[in-house]
Amino acid sequence: MQKKYLIGKKAVVLLLIPALILISVFLIFPAIWVLKLGMTNETLTGIKAREPDFVGFENFSRVFSDRFFYNALKISLLFVFGSAIVGQAGLGMILALLTYRRSRRLKTIVQSIVILAWIIPEVVVAYLWIAFLDKDFGTLNVTLSWLGFEKINWFYNHPILTIVLFNTWRGTAYSMLLFSAALETIPPSYLETADIIGTTSWRKFKDIVLPNIKGYIFTDFILITLWTFNVFTPYLLTGGGPSFKTELLPIYIYRNAFKYFKIGYGSAISTIVLLINLLLAIFYITLSRRKKT
Amino acid sequence: MKRWICLLIVLLLAIFVVAEKISIIANAIKGGKNTQVVEWFEKFLPDIEKELGIQVELIQTGIKDEDFKARIVLDIKGGGGADILWIDGFWVPEFAEAGYLRPIDDILETVPAWKYYYDSMKAMGSYKGKTYLVPASTDVRMIYYNKELFKKAGIPLPWQPKNWEDIIKTARIIKEKLPGVIPLQINAGTEMGEATTMQGFFMVLLGAGGNLYDWETGKWIVNSSALRDTLNFYKQIYVDEKLGDAELQVSPGAREKTFDLFRQEKIAMYVEGTWMYTSVLNPNNPSWGFPDRDERIGWAAMPGRGKPGDPEFVSISGGTGFAVNPNTKNPKLVAEVLKRILYVEPQLSYFTLKPFVSPRSDLADSCWTVNKDRFIAETSRVLVKYTTFRPAFPVYPEISFQAQLLTERVVTKQMTVEQALKEFATEVTHIVGKQNVIEKP
């Protein structure tokens, strides 16, 4: 059977051109530029700012022997797993399920509160969290000491937990909205039938809800994994410290490129992070394709 | 109505085109960091503007030194930036090599005051035979102490330790008598950046007769007993006896936090530079100033380790100054503005706002005779003869970061002294090359 297209092939190509130009200018060209910079020993100050040398893959091999790179990679993976997969997607799913088939008002209230955390500007959010968690003047610690508990230096004693909780709080809205919308696509008759035969909630979730929204979950995972992998906001909370314990990959890049002015080295790390991002995307896409077939 | 708006816009544009503008950037902000600098500029910039018929704009920042440096570097690399840059003197070598500073020997020929500058200060502002920076002020380093806390702990005043052991003994007394007070703040860790190398690490290292750079052979020292003793001192303070707060050193905004704690009288001794007294603790400083600073805060010279052959006292000096952006469109006008900033009168008015150790002889004399700032006069008299400068080479900031890491790894217990030293040696060797490092006994 011949498919009928709305517009001809030529028109499609023509319409795609502007988008392709934009992608080339803002994505492909910078990526190639970063790769090129990564093969030089360019710095922002000193003689190498004026006369950088081509060093080939030396920067890359240095990155792979740099203990700070493995530190950052480890923290980034923990951060993604903790705050995106478990935190945002988990909490988002729970919130979506709790408000599913409930009154409209409850849904509006819950969603508004969660979305609020998502739309406040990052700098403001960071300030709020510092004001909440600081050891000396933070609201949480002041309250704790009123109640007779010992003050806790969250940023020092639980640095990763702090940024994981922070990012979960910050970004749950997206997953929640996506899952809420996904749940609406399940034909009500499925669940009503299940209700009539008295199925448990868990069985309903496992056998009806999950298979129906699987595709959406994968989409959610792809997006939040990539976003979280590249997020920089924790820097505003911890500066990557104490002692590099919250130094995510983007912060590690920033430190090398803009604090220690090693632009070439920073670009090499950026290229590696770019490749990791691509691998993650490919991983999810193949996984979701396999499920479909 | 529309016509009026058009006219207004045209007029405004005309003003921008006609009035020439010179901009100055400094790491200062009114009511915050280096507020005195802004007050000073506000005082005399209008006169310069009137006299030269131009606009002079002061760009205020008031951020961490590292961030300020990044901003200036990116400004200049991007082809812009302020015309006159008030920057740290130890950035000169790496900036000059990158072509970020305009040699100003031609400008200085027209500046009458230039002949009064001390040679050591001229050296701070020059690199490979060219001058890039006019030093604005220099400083010395010492230990500040809170006299009230010392009295409460029963420590006799005036206090002057003779060796490291004296400092540790005093700290022990404070720890025992005044719970909740941090006995000693000696900067450690990467969070405080250069403030760790300069105020903390170097002050200890010099006291053990060590240095990061061997001036005789022109090589970087990657291992020495002085380095080891320096780290053991840090270990004793922060790890073994907890006479300092290690958590504080690595928390975000650590430096400002220590200023806060010192202001709240929760830190008894603090190793810092002249700037601490004249700017941070200045009674006019709304954030950290002590109204009764002169009565409440004392200072002592930082002693050496105390072994035979060690220096009696130590200090290290830095300084800031004015440099010129190579992107400036009007070097002649910049020269005129710079010349007027360096007149004796504005310099003296700056001195009254924020006293400093003067880099020039004419001012040094008038400062001490006219203004009689006791603190500057005494600290200069006692400490200038002991003071030294950092090894100002383009690669210094990278070595400095490794030194900060050294202290951080030890005070946070991530590594033992030996492990940290080994790591330091590997990294420094990698940075400068095998032929440029040396081990000392």
XYZ file of C-alpha atoms in Angstrom:
734
model
C 0.000 0.000 0.000
C 1.339 3.333 -1.009
C 1.474 5.911 1.730
C 0.207 9.332 0.927
C 2.312 12.197 2.172
C 0.939 15.618 2.907
C 3.800 17.393 1.155
C 6.462 16.372 -1.338
C 10.004 15.321 -0.532
C 11.467 18.540 -1.862
C 9.265 20.629 0.377
C 10.327 18.578 3.400
C 13.992 19.179 2.685
C 13.341 22.850 2.128
C 11.512 23.182 5.411
C 14.222 21.319 7.288
C 17.005 23.565 6.053
C 16.516 26.396 8.591
C 16.536 23.915 11.458
C 19.627 22.192 10.098
C 21.421 25.508 9.765
C 20.580 26.386 13.363
C 21.744 23.000 14.600
C 24.992 23.294 12.664
C 25.732 26.779 13.909
C 24.872 26.209 17.532
C 25.666 22.537 17.987
C 27.807 20.836 15.405
C 30.234 23.673 14.810
C 30.871 24.316 18.546
C 31.335 20.586 19.107
C 33.990 20.420 16.393
C 35.577 23.584 17.760
C 35.775 22.075 21.240
C 37.369 18.942 19.802
C 39.936 21.115 18.041
C 40.647 23.147 21.193
C 40.976 19.932 23.140
C 43.945 18.965 21.003
C 45.893 22.094 21.928
C 47.509 23.199 25.159
C 45.794 26.594 24.989
C 45.398 28.457 28.265
C 43.699 31.727 29.085
C 46.816 33.371 30.489
C 50.536 32.936 30.013
C 52.459 32.316 26.818
C 50.121 29.501 25.723
C 47.262 31.985 25.450
C 49.051 33.562 22.515
C 50.891 30.652 20.993
C 49.138 27.390 21.802
C 50.697 24.197 20.439
C 48.947 21.272 18.855
C 49.371 18.362 21.246
C 47.165 15.713 19.649
C 45.577 13.392 22.165
C 47.883 14.271 25.053
C 45.116 16.088 26.932
C 42.838 13.091 26.573
C 45.385 10.692 27.960
C 46.012 13.131 30.818
C 42.307 13.251 31.610
C 42.223 9.487 31.866
C 45.054 9.539 34.381
C 43.605 12.445 36.373
C 42.189 11.357 39.711
C 39.864 14.378 39.687
C 38.239 13.087 36.495
C 37.334 9.759 38.080
C 36.179 11.566 41.175
C 33.895 13.783 39.070
C 32.661 10.863 36.981
C 31.808 8.857 40.070
C 29.968 11.754 41.659
C 28.128 12.541 38.443
C 26.929 8.948 38.113
C 25.815 8.867 41.742
C 24.107 12.188 41.230
C 22.269 11.049 38.100
C 21.212 7.763 39.645
C 20.208 9.322 42.950
C 18.543 12.503 41.880
C 17.237 11.713 38.388
C 16.371 8.031 38.265
C 15.461 7.361 41.885
C 14.609 10.883 42.970
C 12.874 12.709 40.177
C 11.427 9.797 38.249
C 10.519 7.860 41.414
C 8.976 10.761 43.249
C 7.364 12.004 40.043
C 5.755 8.619 39.508
C 4.511 8.412 43.077
C 3.009 11.890 42.902
C 1.424 11.167 39.533
C -0.107 7.934 40.818
C -1.327 9.530 44.031
C -3.187 12.225 42.143
C -4.374 9.903 39.364
C -8.160 9.566 39.246
C -8.465 11.925 42.224
C -10.290 15.235 42.428
C -9.134 17.945 40.112
C -8.486 20.328 42.962
C -6.059 18.014 44.750
C -4.197 17.512 41.507
C -3.977 21.250 40.844
C -2.679 21.969 44.345
C -0.027 19.250 44.303
C 1.110 20.089 40.795
C 1.307 23.809 41.516
C 3.533 23.254 44.518
C 5.850 20.897 42.666
C 6.018 23.092 39.583
C 6.855 26.081 41.752
C 10.148 24.416 42.683
C 10.815 23.940 39.001
C 10.180 27.470 37.741
C 12.017 29.549 40.338
C 15.306 30.890 38.905
C 18.325 28.772 39.797
C 20.207 31.433 41.704
C 17.197 32.090 43.899
C 16.740 28.385 44.510
C 20.391 27.999 45.469
C 20.111 30.887 47.875
C 16.979 29.399 49.433
C 18.691 26.073 49.968
C 21.737 27.655 51.535
C 19.442 29.623 53.814
C 17.714 26.350 54.673
C 20.744 24.111 55.227
C 23.576 26.341 56.430
C 25.301 25.102 59.555
C 25.061 28.322 61.520
C 22.088 30.307 60.286
C 20.138 27.729 58.258
C 16.437 27.375 59.060
C 16.694 23.617 59.386
C 19.539 23.731 61.873
C 17.988 26.534 63.880
C 14.793 24.480 64.112
C 16.745 21.356 65.019
C 18.553 23.123 67.818
C 15.249 24.501 69.137
C 13.972 20.991 69.319
C 17.076 20.024 71.229
C 18.876 18.189 68.431
C 22.474 18.710 67.456
C 23.154 20.994 64.502
C 24.263 19.164 61.355
C 26.705 20.580 58.832
C 24.847 19.174 55.824
C 27.213 20.517 53.192
C 30.216 19.052 54.965
C 28.959 15.769 56.381
C 26.436 14.755 53.700
C 27.509 16.616 50.579
C 26.245 14.180 47.946
C 22.985 13.522 49.759
C 22.469 17.271 49.934
C 22.811 17.884 46.210
C 20.793 14.749 45.392
C 17.912 15.916 47.563
C 18.245 19.396 46.172
C 18.067 18.266 42.574
C 15.206 15.886 43.282
C 13.249 18.713 44.822
C 14.190 20.955 41.968
C 13.340 18.772 39.014
C 10.576 16.356 40.028
C 7.956 18.525 38.320
C 8.940 17.429 34.831
C 8.648 13.704 35.506
C 5.439 14.207 37.446
C 3.823 16.147 34.603
C 4.973 13.661 32.011
C 3.710 10.686 34.001
C 0.417 12.398 34.816
C -0.157 13.008 31.147
C 0.882 9.448 30.338
C -1.562 8.020 32.848
C -4.375 9.913 31.135
C -3.717 7.916 27.971
C -4.677 4.624 29.621
C -8.216 3.717 28.601
C -10.329 4.026 31.788
C -12.113 0.785 30.986
C -8.953 -1.224 31.770
C -8.788 -0.014 35.321
C -12.526 -0.097 35.809
C -12.582 -3.723 34.780
C -9.752 -4.413 37.172
C -11.673 -2.678 39.937
C -14.685 -4.858 39.331
C -12.729 -8.086 39.638
C -11.028 -6.685 42.745
C -7.383 -6.592 41.688
C -4.784 -5.287 44.149
C -3.207 -1.884 43.539
C 0.175 -3.432 42.893
C -1.184 -5.781 40.227
C -3.001 -2.879 38.620
C 0.202 -0.900 38.538
C 2.325 -3.759 37.268
C -0.032 -5.243 34.699
C -2.001 -2.266 33.470
C -0.285 1.035 34.230
C 3.321 0.080 33.636
C 2.976 -1.621 30.239
C 0.853 1.254 29.000
C 3.238 4.018 29.895
C 6.536 2.236 29.336
C 7.401 4.394 26.335
C 6.913 7.544 28.342
C 9.142 6.268 31.109
C 11.964 5.732 28.650
C 11.513 9.207 27.206
C 11.593 10.593 30.715
C 14.733 8.638 31.576
C 16.572 9.849 28.480
C 15.751 13.461 29.062
C 16.322 13.692 32.797
C 19.489 11.622 32.645
C 21.026 13.942 30.086
C 19.810 17.069 31.851
C 21.033 15.917 35.227
C 24.331 14.795 33.806
C 24.957 18.319 32.568
C 23.441 20.311 35.411
C 25.628 23.001 36.986
C 23.378 24.419 39.705
C 24.918 22.451 42.608
C 27.939 24.676 42.094
C 25.883 27.550 43.475
C 25.257 25.517 46.613
C 28.597 23.923 47.325
C 31.112 25.314 44.835
C 32.055 21.697 44.156
C 33.281 21.262 47.714
C 33.948 20.409 50.407
C 37.187 19.144 49.051
C 35.769 18.179 45.624
C 33.115 15.907 47.115
C 30.349 17.467 45.003
C 32.462 18.195 41.969
C 30.249 16.994 39.124
C 31.724 16.723 35.634
C 30.450 20.144 34.495
C 31.963 21.733 37.606
C 35.219 19.886 36.976
C 35.272 21.304 33.444
C 34.485 24.778 34.731
C 37.241 24.603 37.323
C 39.879 23.632 34.792
C 38.791 25.965 32.028
C 37.748 29.081 33.882
C 39.335 28.889 37.301
C 42.702 27.501 36.297
C 42.426 28.807 32.741
C 43.357 25.515 31.055
C 41.080 25.930 28.062
C 42.633 23.117 26.040
C 42.397 20.651 28.879
C 38.867 21.764 29.724
C 37.854 21.266 26.102
C 39.272 17.751 26.118
C 37.154 16.898 29.163
C 34.146 18.502 27.481
C 34.616 16.267 24.457
C 34.744 13.216 26.681
C 31.578 14.307 28.480
C 29.924 14.853 25.116
C 30.780 11.287 24.150
C 29.416 9.982 27.443
C 26.186 11.844 26.740
C 25.947 10.269 23.299
C 26.562 6.815 24.750
C 23.842 7.321 27.334
C 21.388 8.455 24.668
C 22.219 5.499 22.433
C 21.878 3.148 25.375
C 18.371 4.347 26.188
C 17.243 4.471 22.584
C 18.320 0.919 21.836
C 16.736 -0.211 25.083
C 13.404 1.384 24.212
C 13.529 0.033 20.630
C 14.157 -3.455 21.903
C 11.136 -3.247 24.193
C 8.921 -2.196 21.327
C 9.783 -5.075 19.050
C 5.249 62.995 21.636
C 7.058 60.566 19.352
C 9.204 63.336 17.981
C 10.330 64.256 21.475
C 11.376 60.734 22.230
C 13.326 60.583 18.991
C 15.059 63.813 19.828
C 15.899 62.554 23.296
C 17.398 59.367 21.921
C 19.473 61.287 19.404
C 20.717 63.606 22.135
C 21.630 60.735 24.399
C 23.502 59.027 21.593
C 25.282 62.280 20.859
C 26.468 62.464 24.459
C 27.826 58.954 24.226
C 29.679 59.745 21.069
C 31.024 63.126 22.165
C 32.082 62.612 25.788
C 35.085 60.352 25.931
C 34.982 57.717 28.555
C 37.644 55.999 30.586
C 36.685 53.070 32.770
C 38.421 51.635 35.805
C 37.694 48.196 37.210
C 38.503 47.234 40.790
C 37.496 44.321 42.981
C 35.537 46.555 45.320
C 31.908 47.289 46.031
C 30.272 49.949 48.111
C 29.261 48.594 51.504
C 31.135 45.351 50.952
C 34.559 44.148 49.931
C 37.034 47.070 49.781
C 34.258 49.606 50.218
C 36.936 52.218 50.980
C 38.183 51.989 47.401
C 34.789 52.985 46.050
C 34.426 55.815 48.562
C 37.848 57.064 47.580
C 37.089 57.069 43.864
C 33.775 58.798 44.460
C 35.672 61.528 46.227
C 38.072 62.551 43.527
C 36.876 61.112 40.202
C 34.433 64.031 39.648
C 37.365 66.437 39.790
C 39.288 64.466 37.181
C 36.190 64.305 35.006
C 35.763 68.065 35.214
C 39.393 68.833 34.598
C 39.765 66.566 31.575
C 36.223 66.999 30.300
C 35.642 63.265 30.130
C 33.625 60.595 31.838
C 35.412 58.267 34.232
C 33.465 55.201 35.205
C 34.300 52.915 38.092
C 33.173 49.337 37.531
C 32.483 47.758 40.925
C 32.679 44.021 41.476
C 33.417 42.866 45.032
C 33.760 39.139 44.296
C 36.260 36.359 45.024
C 39.716 37.205 43.700
C 39.725 34.126 41.462
C 36.420 35.151 39.881
C 37.630 38.697 39.442
C 40.695 37.413 37.642
C 38.569 35.243 35.350
C 36.369 38.200 34.538
C 39.288 40.412 33.596
C 40.943 37.706 31.513
C 37.756 36.994 29.584
C 37.084 40.717 29.112
C 40.483 41.304 27.584
C 40.541 38.115 25.529
C 37.172 39.118 24.128
C 38.660 42.405 22.934
C 37.029 44.597 25.589
C 37.377 45.355 29.259
C 37.994 48.425 31.372
C 40.812 50.786 30.390
C 42.503 50.811 33.769
C 42.694 47.557 35.704
C 43.299 47.523 39.422
C 44.729 44.030 39.768
C 46.923 41.866 41.934
C 50.622 42.275 41.209
C 51.337 38.554 41.047
C 49.134 38.176 37.956
C 51.525 40.355 35.955
C 53.830 37.625 34.539
C 51.087 35.343 33.176
C 49.037 38.303 31.922
C 52.033 39.904 30.242
C 52.980 36.666 28.487
C 49.455 36.348 27.163
C 49.586 39.921 25.868
C 46.820 41.052 28.215
C 48.642 44.089 29.551
C 49.931 47.135 27.798
C 53.551 48.007 28.622
C 53.318 51.359 30.351
C 56.889 52.636 30.331
C 55.852 55.411 27.937
C 52.995 56.432 30.234
C 55.189 56.355 33.306
C 57.596 58.829 31.716
C 54.841 61.389 32.092
C 54.050 60.426 35.680
C 56.121 62.609 38.036
C 55.661 60.308 41.027
C 57.231 57.281 39.308
C 60.750 58.168 40.456
C 59.736 57.732 44.102
C 58.758 54.054 43.793
C 61.014 51.554 45.556
C 62.918 49.213 43.254
C 61.421 46.104 44.843
C 57.968 47.450 44.067
C 58.915 48.390 40.542
C 60.099 44.805 40.132
C 56.703 43.494 41.242
C 55.066 45.391 38.387
C 57.479 44.491 35.654
C 58.196 41.419 33.601
C 61.066 40.723 31.215
C 62.298 44.301 31.178
C 58.985 46.041 30.681
C 56.773 47.723 33.253
C 53.137 46.706 33.319
C 51.826 47.806 36.682
C 52.048 50.798 38.982
C 51.943 49.410 42.517
C 49.174 50.986 44.548
C 50.028 49.483 47.889
C 51.920 46.660 49.465
C 51.455 44.777 52.684
C 52.977 42.556 55.338
C 51.597 39.515 57.153
C 51.217 38.783 60.853
C 48.998 37.140 63.489
C 45.984 39.109 64.650
C 44.530 38.261 68.017
C 41.453 39.237 69.943
C 42.647 40.871 73.162
C 39.326 40.374 74.963
C 39.423 36.648 74.372
C 43.046 36.519 75.449
C 42.194 38.329 78.689
C 39.333 35.946 79.363
C 41.648 33.012 78.858
C 44.227 34.600 81.142
C 46.937 35.010 78.547
C 49.260 37.934 79.379
C 49.274 40.886 76.967
C 50.963 42.053 74.820
C 51.392 38.660 73.292
C 54.350 37.753 71.092
C 55.085 34.101 70.344
C 58.746 33.191 69.857
C 58.229 29.945 67.940
C 55.506 27.601 66.691
C 55.331 25.891 70.058
C 54.292 29.189 71.685
C 51.422 29.521 69.225
C 50.290 25.976 69.894
C 50.505 26.420 73.669
C 48.409 29.586 73.491
C 45.891 27.829 71.251
C 45.633 24.976 73.756
C 44.850 27.394 76.574
C 42.127 29.039 74.495
C 40.641 25.709 73.548
C 40.494 24.689 77.181
C 39.301 27.965 78.705
C 36.952 29.208 75.996
C 34.851 26.416 74.522
C 33.160 27.417 71.276
C 36.034 29.690 70.284
C 38.265 28.559 67.421
C 41.787 29.127 68.763
C 43.591 29.644 65.442
C 42.645 30.422 61.875
C 45.454 29.678 59.472
C 44.100 29.328 55.955
C 44.083 25.894 54.337
C 42.470 24.316 51.312
C 41.578 25.210 47.749
C 38.339 27.002 48.578
C 40.244 30.057 49.798
C 42.447 30.008 46.718
C 45.528 32.189 46.819
C 44.600 33.341 50.328
C 45.616 29.873 51.488
C 49.011 29.969 49.810
C 49.771 33.503 50.812
C 48.367 33.917 54.337
C 48.687 30.355 55.497
C 50.982 27.990 53.689
C 53.812 30.417 52.921
C 53.814 31.896 56.424
C 54.420 28.456 57.878
C 56.795 27.263 55.171
C 59.005 30.344 55.440
C 59.119 29.871 59.206
C 60.636 26.448 58.683
C 63.279 28.032 56.467
C 61.656 26.688 53.318
C 60.269 28.005 50.074
C 58.462 26.723 47.004
C 61.184 27.959 44.689
C 64.935 27.687 44.957
C 66.348 31.014 43.826
C 69.893 29.664 43.553
C 69.195 26.911 41.068
C 66.036 28.416 39.599
C 64.085 25.225 40.278
C 60.861 24.384 42.058
C 61.229 22.513 45.321
C 59.116 19.369 45.351
C 60.295 17.878 48.614
C 62.084 19.192 51.688
C 62.048 18.811 55.439
C 60.594 22.337 55.624
C 57.640 21.234 53.490
C 57.153 18.197 55.688
C 57.275 20.250 58.874
C 54.839 22.759 57.407
C 52.327 20.006 56.777
C 52.946 18.509 60.193
C 52.172 21.895 61.700
C 48.884 21.971 59.777
C 48.191 18.422 60.892
C 48.836 19.239 64.513
C 46.530 22.285 64.369
C 43.653 20.825 62.362
C 43.789 17.082 62.870
C 45.696 16.034 65.995
C 44.700 18.744 68.439
C 41.787 20.387 66.626
C 43.010 23.892 67.421
C 41.506 25.072 64.142
C 38.275 24.210 62.330
C 39.042 21.982 59.343
C 35.414 21.882 58.155
C 35.387 25.639 57.937
C 38.380 25.695 55.588
C 36.630 23.718 52.884
C 33.069 25.004 53.213
C 31.724 27.268 50.466
C 32.506 30.947 51.071
C 35.064 29.908 53.700
C 36.955 33.173 53.705
C 33.908 35.335 54.347
C 32.794 32.868 56.997
C 36.069 33.230 58.871
C 35.703 37.020 58.727
C 32.207 36.638 60.187
C 33.480 34.386 62.954
C 36.351 36.709 63.764
C 33.867 39.567 63.950
C 31.659 37.532 66.287
C 34.727 36.949 68.443
C 34.650 33.227 67.818
C 38.188 33.126 66.431
C 41.046 34.073 68.762
C 44.079 34.187 66.428
C 44.054 34.818 62.703
C 47.088 34.883 60.405
C 46.451 37.545 57.746
C 47.836 40.583 55.970
C 47.666 44.335 56.459
C 44.440 44.358 54.474
C 42.640 42.473 57.235
C 43.178 45.309 59.685
C 42.720 48.270 57.372
C 39.792 46.983 55.337
C 38.020 43.981 56.836
C 38.174 45.058 60.476
C 38.038 48.763 59.614
C 35.454 50.466 61.868
C 33.770 51.801 58.708
C 33.292 48.326 57.256
C 29.585 47.582 57.628
C 30.040 43.807 57.433
C 33.024 42.927 59.576
C 34.338 46.160 61.103
C 35.072 46.533 64.807
C 34.082 49.980 66.123
C 36.786 49.619 68.794
C 39.255 47.808 66.562
C 42.360 49.536 67.909
C 41.632 48.533 71.502
C 40.259 45.110 70.824
C 42.511 43.672 68.155
C 46.217 43.162 68.682
C 48.873 41.846 66.347
C 52.077 39.880 66.733
C 54.836 38.992 64.324
C 54.630 35.437 63.001
C 57.566 33.535 64.466
C 59.654 30.888 62.738
C 59.590 27.225 63.705
C 62.173 27.774 66.445
C 64.940 25.386 65.417
C 68.474 26.747 65.073
C 68.896 28.419 61.710
C 65.194 29.173 61.301
C 64.211 32.789 60.730
C 63.189 34.649 63.865
C 60.068 36.144 62.280
C 58.499 35.842 58.856
C 56.260 37.832 56.568
C 55.442 37.735 52.896
C 54.255 40.642 50.800
C 52.075 41.123 47.823
C 50.446 44.128 46.413
C 47.945 45.475 43.984
C 48.354 48.118 41.361
C 47.109 49.818 38.240
C 47.639 48.225 34.844
C 46.454 49.273 31.423
C 44.298 47.216 29.096
C 45.908 46.743 25.656
C 42.441 47.164 24.134
C 42.196 50.726 25.370
C 41.337 53.147 22.588
C 42.880 56.174 24.175
C 46.187 55.536 25.948
C 46.891 59.259 26.184
C 43.744 59.865 28.174
C 44.473 56.818 30.306
C 47.868 58.321 31.069
C 46.243 61.597 32.137
C 43.818 59.802 34.467
C 46.518 57.547 35.886
C 48.785 60.514 36.490
C 46.058 62.220 38.520
C 45.277 59.133 40.558
C 48.932 59.008 41.568
C 49.131 62.631 42.726
C 50.115 62.850 46.350
C 46.809 64.299 47.438
C 44.490 61.535 46.242
C 47.014 58.995 47.505
C 46.961 60.548 50.959
C 43.176 60.655 50.986
C 43.200 56.963 50.101
C 45.616 56.381 52.924
C 43.261 57.974 55.443
C 40.404 55.785 54.228
C 42.404 52.581 54.058
C 45.953 52.843 55.353
C 48.539 50.804 53.473
C 52.240 50.103 53.414
C 53.395 52.533 50.792
C 55.289 51.410 47.702
C 56.907 54.832 47.253
C 59.266 56.852 49.360
C 57.612 60.273 49.127
C 54.356 58.842 50.401
C 55.954 56.664 53.022
C 57.410 59.712 54.680
C 54.270 61.777 54.534
C 52.110 58.877 55.665
C 54.009 58.364 58.821
C 54.607 62.000 59.597
C 51.336 63.523 58.413
C 48.844 60.830 59.188
C 50.611 58.929 61.900
C 48.722 55.720 61.341
C 50.159 53.763 64.203
C 49.310 50.345 62.862
C 50.989 50.866 59.505
C 53.986 52.587 61.049
C 54.581 49.825 63.612
C 53.944 46.838 61.376
C 56.128 48.315 58.661
C 58.933 49.053 61.089
C 58.888 45.575 62.578
C 58.034 43.405 59.586
C 59.303 44.991 56.379
C 62.830 43.791 57.151
C 61.641 40.173 57.309
C 59.327 40.240 54.367
C 59.772 38.490 51.058
C 57.845 38.077 47.790
C 56.275 35.156 45.998
C 58.151 33.564 43.100
C 56.308 35.501 40.412
C 56.531 33.291 37.362
C 53.756 32.579 34.894
C 53.502 29.031 36.202
C 53.203 30.121 39.849
C 49.374 29.965 40.055
C 49.440 26.282 39.115
C 52.068 25.486 41.732
C 50.126 27.553 44.214
C 47.034 25.426 43.572
C 49.085 22.318 44.277
C 50.207 23.873 47.560
C 46.584 24.546 48.474
C 45.764 20.940 47.673
C 48.598 19.819 49.945
C 47.073 21.579 52.935
C 43.563 20.498 52.024
C 44.467 16.841 51.783
C 46.161 16.928 55.154
C 43.615 18.942 57.145
C 40.660 16.946 55.798
C 42.484 13.674 56.515
C 42.200 12.525 52.905
C 45.896 11.762 52.847
C 48.774 11.416 55.241
C 51.553 13.987 55.095
C 53.743 11.587 53.119
C 51.031 10.703 50.607
C 50.176 14.349 50.057
C 53.828 15.233 49.547
C 54.278 12.440 47.044
C 51.252 13.610 45.085
C 52.551 17.182 45.203
C 55.930 16.156 43.828
C 54.348 14.197 40.966
C 52.029 17.013 39.976
C 54.601 19.807 40.189
C 57.072 17.722 38.189
C 54.407 17.221 35.579
C 53.687 20.964 35.419
C 57.227 22.319 35.132
C 59.121 19.296 33.824
C 61.705 17.021 35.430
C 64.617 19.344 34.699
C 62.997 22.178 36.657
C 62.434 20.518 40.023
C 64.712 19.854 42.937
C 64.563 18.022 46.253
C 66.061 19.637 49.319
C 67.209 17.984 52.512
